[in-house]
């Protein structure tokens, strides 16, 4: 068994000595106020043991990381039918790109682009009468922690500036790939992105993808083994926008980042690992989070490759 | 230990009963003459045991699969310096796309697009006085088989129709990313693509990527563990052109295809697996080869995810 | 003096014998009900004499032709300052293209694309407290006819389906190039497009561009001579979406089309000519209207080239 | 009759007092040696009278301006059939853009892009056994001056650096839109671009487009009236790359520029006007040449609009 605790501590201390680059996401006013030097790590191993360091108990905004959860919910219900409305290919373009979407006639390349995640929200509105409740319940159950909530101030802040996402949604609406009212779909989208989690909660939530679709205690099945494999594959090829190739290359784990500064990565059969550091590089991924994960896989040789 | 032989046999027989779709690559006259119903499989397991079925002893044109070998040679010598001239991101575009290359000022998105592989050939011309000899020697050593050769008829056939690749190369030359004479670089490119291999040779060649950079007999190191991980990562994110996401999603193994109908995939620590079936789907990947690999990973649950 | 009446009659009769191709605009429900075989022509010569034939007294929806009038109003007030928010270059793309707009960071290539015309509406909201009144007054004065009105049913119909224009406007809003509320700007946009005119009114309205910026009776100046030249130039290079080159090539007059089936063209110093026929070709321009104008300039040699 | 001589002199003197911006074309070594402060103007009026000032007798490289002449030769022979291989629409992209060409499957948007002019050269090789002789003869006859020659040093200089044009030509070859050997076609292309002319020669050459297709002395017909109109239309919509709209807007005359610093413009029925000043703006058009023409049309109100 790896001594994850020691390794995590070591890399954590090492990175504190390095200069921290990048900028806290500024386009969402509420996010801009976060302390840029926060830094937390939490790994849950296959025996559900926690190994954590730094600000791992402090909550931050989950942002795009939620896209994996909403996708899993939609995929669980619709299975392959889902792929009629969103693809599984990396896009080679930034997360909010319109040109690619226009080229593809309103079918987003993958569910982790903004457009793709908006389509998934539209799907959830069809599948569930109260999708907000379904999402938050799944998070709480997976984390075994009731203290996970929507953050209205952040959702409101994003809505007030979400013109680009409005443009994406209206374009898809014009192509017939959004069924509900655009305002309603985006309300759901901004709401699920606003959820607050800490590193432990996040790592626990993602254990179902380290455990081939089953809950950490092995009592529940969220996805079939084949579905879990496929979600992990999409994380690997599309989880970091147009830095996905670089993340696969440097880190070599399926993962997903959010502009709140969180990154979560899973080693199937082994662990789930959450890192949080708010400064983002120019691709919108946590600078220090990426550094941490690169060091971690170098040190442990725990990589899918 | 998996009973690979039985599983391979079973899927092979099953696929023979299914309709075989797609078309043999027609744009290279010499390739168009291949019998479209050929079908071979060879898996080399971690103990270097061979499990094979069908036309596994018959040679076919390696085509784009060679790009992994040429990349490994260049990477071995230049390490990270190589990435100044070619990226590691999936492109979201077909293998011979010019627009993407223009958008990126002549730096190919990844080394498995045609443009990227042409740059790698240009690099090999700088690194080695006789790159053809270096490439073929590496293949023969890895396969432990001297019977691997350049196929002049195919190389000549490709050169005579290789206008699109000329366009790619001249564009990169105009941007300063090709150092040698374009004709010379493309001669090397077409030559290495023309090499004939059979399924066993191909599977044995790729064992160094299943063995974290070391030869099957563990005597030689071709790449560091970190380099081998990174090559596997690039195969996963970029190995199947704009079907890379779908391959990761369905199959879940690092792999590479060629228009000769070959596909090779590796499970790090476990096996190397080569399939050959000349009919290609509309994305240019072997139709039956993809089907085989999808069934294989479903049956064995041997996937990196 | 040309015998315009005879020439117009002759071409009109000739085209009635030819098959009429294309389809009435279907995306706006209210427009789809128009009789597809309507066909009217009206030319106003430099002495303000009318030469008309067919359904020239029947009103149709002005649609994109209004973009020339709204542009003239904005240009009259802001002069060159206007070009900070919209360009004067042909786009090489369809009228509702998003990719081009994204490439240009939200600055529309020209004021006759949908995006460009939406920006002009945003400008009019800054310039005038009641822009609807200003627009309709200008039309009535130029046409010397009070019987020109907004058509609420058409505006409402367009708004209910205007998702693509919402996407364009929200994207520009996200880039800072729309100052007002998007819904309000699009309300104005759809309203001005809904105005009903007949061929005579339309031809008379555009006389100010045949008369170098002055009214037909020479009593008022709407634009300086230099400004009128520039508006005519933009009509020539951008007036027919990605068929602008073909229109210049075949017809050789500055002009503007609308999806209501109207086309207006001016020969500076000579005449203003309006044609109406609702069937549109695949580029969205009136099939028979284009045919008429091509025959007309062939017959009269009245072309700016 | 306008006092063209006085007006030209006046603007010429005025511009000498203004700062001269831009850079001499540097990518062709032979062009880079030209004195950047050269400045010549020559207008030929409808009575074939010359009005000239400055360095109007000094020869410079015709470069892209020759594209109008080669197009006229091909159009004269093939008429509308020519448009199967090249379009007449402005491209909205720089002169050497590959993406647009790929999007359009190897059919250049217009004959004044590099790709379009290369196709026209390919056509000339089909039409004439000695196209170089045909081109130079036409120029000498039109100019009534035998002292017009190919400039081998410039052609050789361009060939040695012409990788981008090689890329364009090979791409079109791959799409079937170049029939001859790419090297041969580009040899012709670079040769015709290398021809040396002075302002008077250039203005006289273009009189056939001011005279609706007939020679200045009215004895020969080069193009039908309809064809001359169409060539003028293409000059207006496509003659200045992605500054075509701006040229139409500011100057309002059909014209064509070259990277040698020359610009020629025609007012149909009135005059042909050549300007030469080697400093180019960032779009590749003569800075001072554009300024001159803008002042000239403001002063004379001689514009097609």
CSV table of N, CA, C and O in Angstrom, one decimal, chain C residues 215-262:
chain,number,residue,atom,x,y,z
C,215,UNK,N,-32.6,64.6,-50.6
C,215,UNK,CA,-34.0,64.1,-50.9
C,215,UNK,C,-34.3,64.3,-52.4
C,215,UNK,O,-33.6,65.0,-53.1
C,216,UNK,N,-35.3,63.5,-52.9
C,216,UNK,CA,-35.7,63.5,-54.3
C,216,UNK,C,-36.0,64.9,-54.8
C,216,UNK,O,-35.6,65.3,-55.9
C,217,UNK,N,-36.6,65.7,-53.9
C,217,UNK,CA,-36.9,67.1,-54.3
C,217,UNK,C,-35.8,68.1,-54.1
C,217,UNK,O,-35.9,69.3,-54.3
C,218,UNK,N,-34.6,67.5,-53.6
C,218,UNK,CA,-33.4,68.3,-53.4
C,218,UNK,C,-33.5,69.3,-52.3
C,218,UNK,O,-32.6,70.1,-52.1
C,219,UNK,N,-34.6,69.2,-51.5
C,219,UNK,CA,-34.8,70.2,-50.4
C,219,UNK,C,-34.0,69.8,-49.1
C,219,UNK,O,-33.6,70.7,-48.4
C,220,UNK,N,-33.9,68.6,-48.9
C,220,UNK,CA,-33.3,68.1,-47.7
C,220,UNK,C,-32.0,67.4,-47.9
C,220,UNK,O,-31.9,66.6,-48.9
C,221,UNK,N,-31.1,67.5,-47.0
C,221,UNK,CA,-29.9,66.6,-47.1
C,221,UNK,C,-29.9,65.6,-45.9
C,221,UNK,O,-30.0,66.0,-44.7
C,222,UNK,N,-29.8,64.3,-46.3
C,222,UNK,CA,-29.8,63.3,-45.2
C,222,UNK,C,-28.4,62.8,-44.9
C,222,UNK,O,-28.1,62.5,-43.8
C,223,UNK,N,-27.6,62.8,-45.9
C,223,UNK,CA,-26.2,62.4,-45.7
C,223,UNK,C,-25.4,63.3,-46.6
C,223,UNK,O,-25.8,63.9,-47.6
C,224,UNK,N,-24.1,63.5,-46.2
C,224,UNK,CA,-23.2,64.3,-47.0
C,224,UNK,C,-22.9,63.4,-48.3
C,224,UNK,O,-23.1,62.2,-48.3
C,225,UNK,N,-22.4,64.1,-49.3
C,225,UNK,CA,-22.1,63.3,-50.5
C,225,UNK,C,-21.1,62.2,-50.2
C,225,UNK,O,-21.2,61.1,-50.7
C,226,UNK,N,-20.1,62.5,-49.4
C,226,UNK,CA,-19.1,61.4,-49.0
C,226,UNK,C,-19.8,60.3,-48.2
C,226,UNK,O,-19.4,59.1,-48.4
C,227,UNK,N,-20.7,60.6,-47.4
C,227,UNK,CA,-21.4,59.6,-46.6
C,227,UNK,C,-22.3,58.7,-47.6
C,227,UNK,O,-22.3,57.5,-47.4
C,228,UNK,N,-23.0,59.4,-48.5
C,228,UNK,CA,-23.8,58.6,-49.4
C,228,UNK,C,-23.0,57.7,-50.3
C,228,UNK,O,-23.4,56.5,-50.5
C,229,UNK,N,-21.9,58.2,-50.7
C,229,UNK,CA,-20.9,57.3,-51.5
C,229,UNK,C,-20.6,56.1,-50.6
C,229,UNK,O,-20.6,55.0,-51.1
C,230,UNK,N,-20.3,56.3,-49.4
C,230,UNK,CA,-19.8,55.2,-48.5
C,230,UNK,C,-21.0,54.2,-48.2
C,230,UNK,O,-20.7,53.0,-48.2
C,231,UNK,N,-22.2,54.7,-48.0
C,231,UNK,CA,-23.3,53.8,-47.9
C,231,UNK,C,-23.5,52.9,-49.1
C,231,UNK,O,-23.7,51.7,-49.1
C,232,UNK,N,-23.4,53.6,-50.3
C,232,UNK,CA,-23.5,52.8,-51.5
C,232,UNK,C,-22.4,51.8,-51.7
C,232,UNK,O,-22.7,50.7,-52.1
C,233,UNK,N,-21.2,52.1,-51.3
C,233,UNK,CA,-20.1,51.2,-51.3
C,233,UNK,C,-20.4,50.0,-50.4
C,233,UNK,O,-20.1,48.8,-50.8
C,234,UNK,N,-20.9,50.2,-49.2
C,234,UNK,CA,-21.2,49.1,-48.3
C,234,UNK,C,-22.3,48.2,-48.9
C,234,UNK,O,-22.2,47.0,-48.9
C,235,UNK,N,-23.3,48.9,-49.5
C,235,UNK,CA,-24.3,48.1,-50.2
C,235,UNK,C,-23.7,47.2,-51.3
C,235,UNK,O,-24.0,46.0,-51.4
C,236,UNK,N,-22.8,47.7,-52.0
C,236,UNK,CA,-22.2,46.9,-53.1
C,236,UNK,C,-21.4,45.8,-52.6
C,236,UNK,O,-21.5,44.6,-53.1
C,237,UNK,N,-20.6,46.0,-51.6
C,237,UNK,CA,-19.7,44.9,-51.1
C,237,UNK,C,-20.4,44.0,-50.1
C,237,UNK,O,-19.9,42.9,-50.0
C,238,UNK,N,-21.4,44.4,-49.5
C,238,UNK,CA,-22.0,43.6,-48.4
C,238,UNK,C,-23.5,43.5,-48.5
C,238,UNK,O,-24.1,42.9,-47.6
C,239,UNK,N,-24.2,43.9,-49.5
C,239,UNK,CA,-25.6,44.0,-49.5
C,239,UNK,C,-26.4,42.7,-49.7
C,239,UNK,O,-27.6,42.6,-49.4
C,240,UNK,N,-25.6,41.7,-50.2
C,240,UNK,CA,-26.3,40.4,-50.5
C,240,UNK,C,-25.6,39.3,-49.8
C,240,UNK,O,-25.5,38.2,-50.4
C,241,UNK,N,-25.2,39.5,-48.6
C,241,UNK,CA,-24.6,38.4,-47.8
C,241,UNK,C,-23.5,37.8,-48.6
C,241,UNK,O,-22.7,38.5,-49.1
C,242,UNK,N,-23.4,36.4,-48.6
C,242,UNK,CA,-22.3,35.9,-49.3
C,242,UNK,C,-22.6,35.7,-50.8
C,242,UNK,O,-21.9,34.9,-51.5
C,243,UNK,N,-23.5,36.4,-51.3
C,243,UNK,CA,-23.8,36.5,-52.7
C,243,UNK,C,-23.4,37.9,-53.2
C,243,UNK,O,-23.8,38.3,-54.3
C,244,UNK,N,-22.8,38.7,-52.4
C,244,UNK,CA,-22.5,40.1,-52.7
C,244,UNK,C,-21.7,40.2,-53.9
C,244,UNK,O,-21.9,41.0,-54.8
C,245,UNK,N,-20.6,39.4,-54.0
C,245,UNK,CA,-19.7,39.4,-55.1
C,245,UNK,C,-20.5,39.1,-56.4
C,245,UNK,O,-20.3,39.7,-57.4
C,246,UNK,N,-21.3,38.1,-56.3
C,246,UNK,CA,-22.1,37.6,-57.5
C,246,UNK,C,-23.1,38.7,-57.9
C,246,UNK,O,-23.2,38.9,-59.2
C,247,UNK,N,-23.7,39.4,-57.0
C,247,UNK,CA,-24.6,40.5,-57.4
C,247,UNK,C,-23.8,41.7,-58.1
C,247,UNK,O,-24.3,42.2,-59.1
C,248,UNK,N,-22.7,42.0,-57.5
C,248,UNK,CA,-21.9,43.1,-58.1
C,248,UNK,C,-21.5,42.6,-59.6
C,248,UNK,O,-21.5,43.4,-60.5
C,249,UNK,N,-21.1,41.4,-59.7
C,249,UNK,CA,-20.7,40.8,-60.9
C,249,UNK,C,-21.8,40.7,-62.0
C,249,UNK,O,-21.6,41.1,-63.1
C,250,UNK,N,-23.0,40.2,-61.6
C,250,UNK,CA,-24.0,40.1,-62.5
C,250,UNK,C,-24.8,41.4,-62.8
C,250,UNK,O,-25.2,41.7,-63.9
C,251,UNK,N,-25.1,42.1,-61.7
C,251,UNK,CA,-25.9,43.3,-61.8
C,251,UNK,C,-25.1,44.6,-61.9
C,251,UNK,O,-25.3,45.4,-62.8
C,252,UNK,N,-24.2,44.7,-60.9
C,252,UNK,CA,-23.3,45.9,-61.0
C,252,UNK,C,-23.9,47.1,-60.5
C,252,UNK,O,-23.7,48.2,-61.0
C,253,UNK,N,-24.8,47.0,-59.5
C,253,UNK,CA,-25.4,48.2,-58.8
C,253,UNK,C,-25.3,48.0,-57.3
C,253,UNK,O,-25.5,46.9,-56.8
C,254,UNK,N,-25.2,49.1,-56.5
C,254,UNK,CA,-25.4,49.0,-55.1
C,254,UNK,C,-26.8,48.6,-54.8
C,254,UNK,O,-27.7,49.1,-55.5
C,255,UNK,N,-27.0,47.7,-53.9
C,255,UNK,CA,-28.4,47.3,-53.6
C,255,UNK,C,-28.5,46.5,-52.3
C,255,UNK,O,-27.5,46.3,-51.6
C,256,UNK,N,-29.7,46.2,-51.9
C,256,UNK,CA,-29.9,45.5,-50.7
C,256,UNK,C,-31.2,44.6,-50.8
C,256,UNK,O,-32.2,45.1,-51.4
C,257,UNK,N,-31.1,43.4,-50.3
C,257,UNK,CA,-32.2,42.5,-50.4
C,257,UNK,C,-32.8,42.3,-49.0
C,257,UNK,O,-32.2,42.5,-48.0
C,258,UNK,N,-34.0,41.7,-49.0
C,258,UNK,CA,-34.6,41.3,-47.7
C,258,UNK,C,-35.3,40.0,-47.9
C,258,UNK,O,-35.7,39.6,-49.1
C,259,UNK,N,-35.5,39.2,-46.8
C,259,UNK,CA,-36.2,37.9,-47.0
C,259,UNK,C,-37.6,38.0,-47.3
C,259,UNK,O,-38.3,37.0,-47.5
C,260,UNK,N,-38.2,39.2,-47.2
C,260,UNK,CA,-39.6,39.4,-47.7
C,260,UNK,C,-39.7,39.3,-49.2
C,260,UNK,O,-40.8,39.3,-49.7
C,261,UNK,N,-38.5,39.2,-49.9
C,261,UNK,CA,-38.6,39.1,-51.3
C,261,UNK,C,-38.3,40.4,-52.1
C,261,UNK,O,-38.3,40.4,-53.3
C,262,UNK,N,-38.1,41.4,-51.3
C,262,UNK,CA,-37.7,42.7,-51.9
C,262,UNK,C,-36.3,42.9,-52.2
C,262,UNK,O,-35.4,42.3,-51.5
